[in-house]
Tab-separated table of C-alpha atoms in Angstrom:
chain	number	residue	atom	x	y	z
V	84	UNK	CA	34.596	40.279	100.607
V	85	UNK	CA	37.641	38.967	102.725
V	86	UNK	CA	39.010	35.350	101.126
V	87	UNK	CA	40.410	33.942	104.638
V	88	UNK	CA	42.145	31.186	102.694
V	89	UNK	CA	44.220	33.902	100.616
V	90	UNK	CA	44.772	35.511	104.589
V	91	UNK	CA	47.605	35.907	107.348
V	92	UNK	CA	45.430	35.749	111.083
V	93	UNK	CA	47.232	37.827	113.621
V	94	UNK	CA	44.792	36.828	116.354
V	95	UNK	CA	41.793	36.504	117.854
V	96	UNK	CA	40.159	38.605	121.132
V	97	UNK	CA	36.112	38.469	122.960
V	98	UNK	CA	34.122	41.069	122.762
V	99	UNK	CA	30.811	42.387	124.364
V	100	UNK	CA	28.035	39.710	125.131
V	101	UNK	CA	29.458	36.333	123.687
V	102	UNK	CA	31.135	37.965	120.189
V	103	UNK	CA	34.169	37.946	119.258
V	104	UNK	CA	36.953	38.798	116.969
V	105	UNK	CA	39.561	37.378	114.698
V	106	UNK	CA	41.908	40.306	112.705
V	107	UNK	CA	45.474	39.620	110.472
V	108	UNK	CA	46.103	40.819	107.004
V	109	UNK	CA	45.068	39.642	103.663
V	110	UNK	CA	46.316	40.105	99.944
V	111	UNK	CA	42.795	39.279	97.787
V	112	UNK	CA	42.053	42.361	95.538
V	113	UNK	CA	45.011	45.061	98.011
V	114	UNK	CA	48.241	44.004	98.289
V	115	UNK	CA	48.668	43.383	102.403
V	116	UNK	CA	45.129	44.846	103.446
V	117	UNK	CA	44.147	44.170	107.126
V	118	UNK	CA	40.506	42.990	108.475
V	119	UNK	CA	39.314	42.458	110.859
V	120	UNK	CA	35.881	40.094	111.546
V	121	UNK	CA	33.470	40.346	114.139
V	122	UNK	CA	31.228	37.563	115.208
V	123	UNK	CA	28.077	37.092	117.539
V	124	UNK	CA	28.079	34.344	120.283
V	125	UNK	CA	26.124	31.948	117.032
V	126	UNK	CA	29.025	32.365	115.064
V	127	UNK	CA	26.936	34.851	112.608
V	128	UNK	CA	29.337	37.527	111.014
V	129	UNK	CA	28.410	41.044	112.363
V	130	UNK	CA	30.600	43.282	110.159
V	131	UNK	CA	33.226	41.777	108.201
V	132	UNK	CA	36.042	45.001	106.808
V	133	UNK	CA	38.902	45.036	105.048
V	134	UNK	CA	40.941	48.241	106.159
V	135	UNK	CA	43.230	49.806	103.416
V	136	UNK	CA	43.929	53.192	101.576
V	137	UNK	CA	44.883	54.909	104.779
V	138	UNK	CA	46.919	57.292	103.007
V	139	UNK	CA	50.561	56.330	104.566
V	140	UNK	CA	50.916	53.245	102.629
V	141	UNK	CA	53.893	53.481	100.152
V	142	UNK	CA	53.734	50.941	97.126
V	143	UNK	CA	53.780	47.351	98.507
V	144	UNK	CA	54.138	48.643	102.079
V	145	UNK	CA	51.497	47.435	104.330
V	146	UNK	CA	50.216	48.405	107.650
V	147	UNK	CA	50.371	45.545	109.846
V	148	UNK	CA	47.120	44.855	111.852
V	149	UNK	CA	48.841	43.730	115.276
V	150	UNK	CA	46.628	43.835	118.209
V	151	UNK	CA	42.994	44.518	118.376
V	152	UNK	CA	40.907	45.729	121.472
V	153	UNK	CA	37.063	45.965	121.979
V	154	UNK	CA	35.226	48.879	122.947
V	155	UNK	CA	32.637	50.085	125.269
V	156	UNK	CA	30.104	50.433	122.223
V	157	UNK	CA	30.449	46.803	120.707
V	158	UNK	CA	33.396	48.266	117.745
V	159	UNK	CA	36.954	47.810	118.081
V	160	UNK	CA	40.453	49.555	118.603
V	161	UNK	CA	43.544	48.267	116.045
V	162	UNK	CA	47.116	48.787	116.519
V	163	UNK	CA	49.121	48.216	113.054
V	164	UNK	CA	52.233	49.204	112.234
V	165	UNK	CA	54.117	50.764	109.158
V	166	UNK	CA	57.856	51.063	107.593
V	167	UNK	CA	58.770	49.905	111.626
V	168	UNK	CA	58.566	53.443	112.536
V	169	UNK	CA	54.618	54.164	112.756
V	170	UNK	CA	52.541	52.953	115.087
V	171	UNK	CA	49.160	53.332	113.401
V	172	UNK	CA	45.704	53.633	115.957
V	173	UNK	CA	42.505	52.737	114.461
V	174	UNK	CA	38.750	52.582	115.530
V	175	UNK	CA	35.788	50.861	114.600
V	176	UNK	CA	32.271	51.583	115.407
V	177	UNK	CA	29.614	48.089	116.104
V	178	UNK	CA	29.353	48.357	112.222
V	179	UNK	CA	33.057	48.291	111.237
V	180	UNK	CA	32.887	51.999	110.208
V	181	UNK	CA	36.340	53.433	110.770
V	182	UNK	CA	35.749	56.548	112.805
V	183	UNK	CA	39.889	57.743	113.735
V	184	UNK	CA	42.498	56.957	112.453
V	185	UNK	CA	46.494	58.331	113.951
V	186	UNK	CA	49.699	57.513	113.412
V	187	UNK	CA	52.360	57.794	116.093
V	188	UNK	CA	55.829	57.860	115.590
V	189	UNK	CA	58.801	56.674	116.784
V	190	UNK	CA	62.486	55.821	116.212
V	191	UNK	CA	62.003	52.772	115.376
V	192	UNK	CA	59.737	50.521	116.134
V	193	UNK	CA	60.452	47.356	117.560
V	194	UNK	CA	57.353	45.845	118.519
V	195	UNK	CA	53.436	46.381	119.434
V	196	UNK	CA	52.844	44.973	123.077
V	197	UNK	CA	49.435	45.611	124.472
V	198	UNK	CA	46.195	48.471	123.825
V	199	UNK	CA	43.379	48.802	126.378
V	200	UNK	CA	40.083	51.498	126.373
V	201	UNK	CA	40.144	52.803	129.832
V	202	UNK	CA	36.814	54.483	131.613
V	203	UNK	CA	37.507	57.411	130.428
V	204	UNK	CA	37.176	56.454	126.887
V	205	UNK	CA	40.707	56.858	126.037
V	206	UNK	CA	42.818	54.674	125.531
V	207	UNK	CA	46.303	53.310	126.718
V	208	UNK	CA	48.652	52.392	123.766
V	209	UNK	CA	52.290	49.567	124.502
V	210	UNK	CA	54.608	49.848	122.664
V	211	UNK	CA	58.753	49.038	122.408
V	212	UNK	CA	60.806	51.647	120.597
V	213	UNK	CA	64.509	52.297	120.119
V	214	UNK	CA	66.796	54.891	120.572
V	215	UNK	CA	70.065	54.306	118.127
V	216	UNK	CA	73.373	54.333	120.291
V	217	UNK	CA	77.324	54.283	119.241
V	218	UNK	CA	76.683	50.421	119.142
V	219	UNK	CA	72.990	48.787	119.132
V	220	UNK	CA	71.613	51.379	120.562
V	221	UNK	CA	68.850	50.436	123.170
V	222	UNK	CA	64.909	49.512	123.368
V	223	UNK	CA	62.659	50.838	125.764
V	224	UNK	CA	58.968	50.358	126.351
V	225	UNK	CA	56.452	53.660	126.009
V	226	UNK	CA	53.131	53.776	127.276
V	227	UNK	CA	51.023	56.064	125.075
V	228	UNK	CA	47.479	57.632	127.307
V	229	UNK	CA	45.242	59.432	124.127
V	230	UNK	CA	42.026	60.791	124.749
V	231	UNK	CA	38.873	59.279	122.344
V	232	UNK	CA	39.641	62.024	119.457
V	233	UNK	CA	43.278	59.675	119.690
V	234	UNK	CA	45.366	63.195	121.178
V	235	UNK	CA	48.193	62.374	122.997
V	236	UNK	CA	47.277	62.874	126.844
V	237	UNK	CA	50.599	61.516	128.194
V	238	UNK	CA	53.770	59.083	127.730
V	239	UNK	CA	55.846	57.227	129.946
V	240	UNK	CA	59.305	55.218	129.670
V	241	UNK	CA	59.403	52.330	131.325
V	242	UNK	CA	62.579	50.880	131.258
V	243	UNK	CA	61.867	46.918	131.056
V	244	UNK	CA	59.222	44.507	128.698
V	245	UNK	CA	56.406	45.469	129.267
V	246	UNK	CA	54.095	41.883	129.652
V	247	UNK	CA	50.076	43.132	130.182
V	248	UNK	CA	48.379	46.827	131.556
V	249	UNK	CA	44.954	46.905	133.571
V	250	UNK	CA	43.359	50.051	134.515
V	251	UNK	CA	41.440	49.482	138.014
V	252	UNK	CA	37.744	51.119	138.851
V	253	UNK	CA	39.757	54.522	140.166
V	254	UNK	CA	41.248	54.585	136.989
V	255	UNK	CA	44.821	53.801	138.266
V	256	UNK	CA	46.941	51.650	135.603
V	257	UNK	CA	48.794	48.545	136.501
V	258	UNK	CA	51.425	47.383	134.765
V	259	UNK	CA	53.470	43.901	134.631
V	260	UNK	CA	57.233	43.593	133.533
V	261	UNK	CA	57.865	39.758	132.922
V	262	UNK	CA	61.241	40.814	134.849
V	263	UNK	CA	59.024	40.236	137.682
V	264	UNK	CA	58.182	43.829	138.360
V	265	UNK	CA	54.267	45.238	138.879
V	266	UNK	CA	54.127	48.923	138.411
V	267	UNK	CA	51.604	51.445	139.621
V	268	UNK	CA	50.508	54.839	137.868
V	269	UNK	CA	47.744	56.918	138.203
V	270	UNK	CA	45.560	57.941	135.358
V	271	UNK	CA	47.516	61.255	134.875
V	272	UNK	CA	50.480	58.554	134.300
V	273	UNK	CA	52.473	59.458	137.583
V	274	UNK	CA	54.133	56.948	139.063
V	275	UNK	CA	53.669	55.098	142.439
V	276	UNK	CA	55.351	52.643	142.870
V	277	UNK	CA	56.806	49.352	141.865
V	278	UNK	CA	57.159	45.886	143.498
V	279	UNK	CA	59.597	42.764	142.620
V	280	UNK	CA	58.328	39.387	142.362
V	281	UNK	CA	61.976	37.297	142.557
V	282	UNK	CA	61.997	33.887	140.654
V	283	UNK	CA	58.767	34.063	139.014
V	284	UNK	CA	57.635	35.593	136.185
V	285	UNK	CA	54.521	37.534	135.969
V	286	UNK	CA	52.011	36.762	133.371
V	287	UNK	CA	48.773	38.702	133.393
V	288	UNK	CA	46.788	40.410	135.670
V	289	UNK	CA	43.515	38.677	136.043
V	290	UNK	CA	41.127	41.332	137.398
V	291	UNK	CA	41.003	43.642	141.016
V	292	UNK	CA	38.408	42.586	143.787
V	293	UNK	CA	37.900	45.906	146.504
V	294	UNK	CA	41.113	47.030	147.017
V	295	UNK	CA	43.205	43.345	146.045
V	296	UNK	CA	44.802	42.614	142.877
V	297	UNK	CA	45.558	38.948	141.558
V	298	UNK	CA	48.065	38.436	139.172
V	299	UNK	CA	48.918	35.113	137.644
V	300	UNK	CA	52.412	34.358	137.589
V	301	UNK	CA	54.611	31.085	137.048
V	302	UNK	CA	56.995	29.668	137.890
V	303	UNK	CA	59.526	26.450	136.971
V	304	UNK	CA	60.029	24.375	139.957
V	305	UNK	CA	62.412	21.432	139.520
V	306	UNK	CA	60.820	19.254	136.386
V	307	UNK	CA	57.662	20.682	136.892
V	308	UNK	CA	55.996	23.959	135.438
V	309	UNK	CA	53.650	25.755	138.283
V	310	UNK	CA	51.324	28.739	138.392
V	311	UNK	CA	50.663	30.606	141.430
V	312	UNK	CA	48.228	33.180	141.723
V	313	UNK	CA	49.169	36.679	143.866
V	314	UNK	CA	47.034	38.272	145.533
V	315	UNK	CA	48.762	42.428	145.944
V	316	UNK	CA	47.051	44.807	148.003
V	317	UNK	CA	46.378	48.468	146.175
V	318	UNK	CA	50.193	49.564	147.742
V	319	UNK	CA	52.444	46.851	146.037
V	320	UNK	CA	52.261	44.436	149.374
V	321	UNK	CA	52.308	40.574	148.883
V	322	UNK	CA	48.966	39.489	150.753
V	323	UNK	CA	48.714	35.768	149.560
V	324	UNK	CA	49.628	33.251	146.899
V	325	UNK	CA	47.843	30.426	145.302
V	326	UNK	CA	49.498	27.715	144.275
V	327	UNK	CA	48.778	25.175	141.550
V	328	UNK	CA	51.441	22.015	141.108
V	329	UNK	CA	52.232	21.555	137.351
V	330	UNK	CA	49.170	23.420	136.509
V	331	UNK	CA	47.995	26.114	134.342
V	332	UNK	CA	45.206	29.046	135.859
């Protein structure tokens, strides 16, 4: 079993019907295995899984679990990293069994940002890569769309940092950059528009309501930190803002 006292917790997230997951790495029995545990709404364990011997490990170099996202079937998708060059995708079903593993190489993996399951049962993975230049090189961010079998459908480069991504009911993808940008792609990865919101830090896409998008922002005004909920239409036009002084939404 998983010995949590010998483990490093990476994170947690909500699942379906009140369930939730915790995940991270453990060195119990096998050095630096990934683990994922699913609990129901009563805190009873639904599955507890160690993930190792993926066929790419070398000696004591681990595959580290970085991000976990719940999936429609009651399982989860895990995004990990290996040796600073591979993004490792692992799909677990509702019993915790591995149903898919794929590795996606990069020139130099700088960080894993986000993974979401899309309405067509595929996934969008976001990670920071690096192109090595004559000096320090430059970082860029990749959006990678894969189908339910892990095959790459498309990938796009985003020059700005990526903070969040969400899909609306039409399959369009909205990406926010902490550097004040909201960007829209269609389901095929075609760039539609971007809009800048100066003076704020875009934190999270809260959700959609009809043709409106709600984006949580953060602003430092004088001595107080405040949150603003932006309402934006599907063309990127600002519609309204809801101000929460000295509060976090």
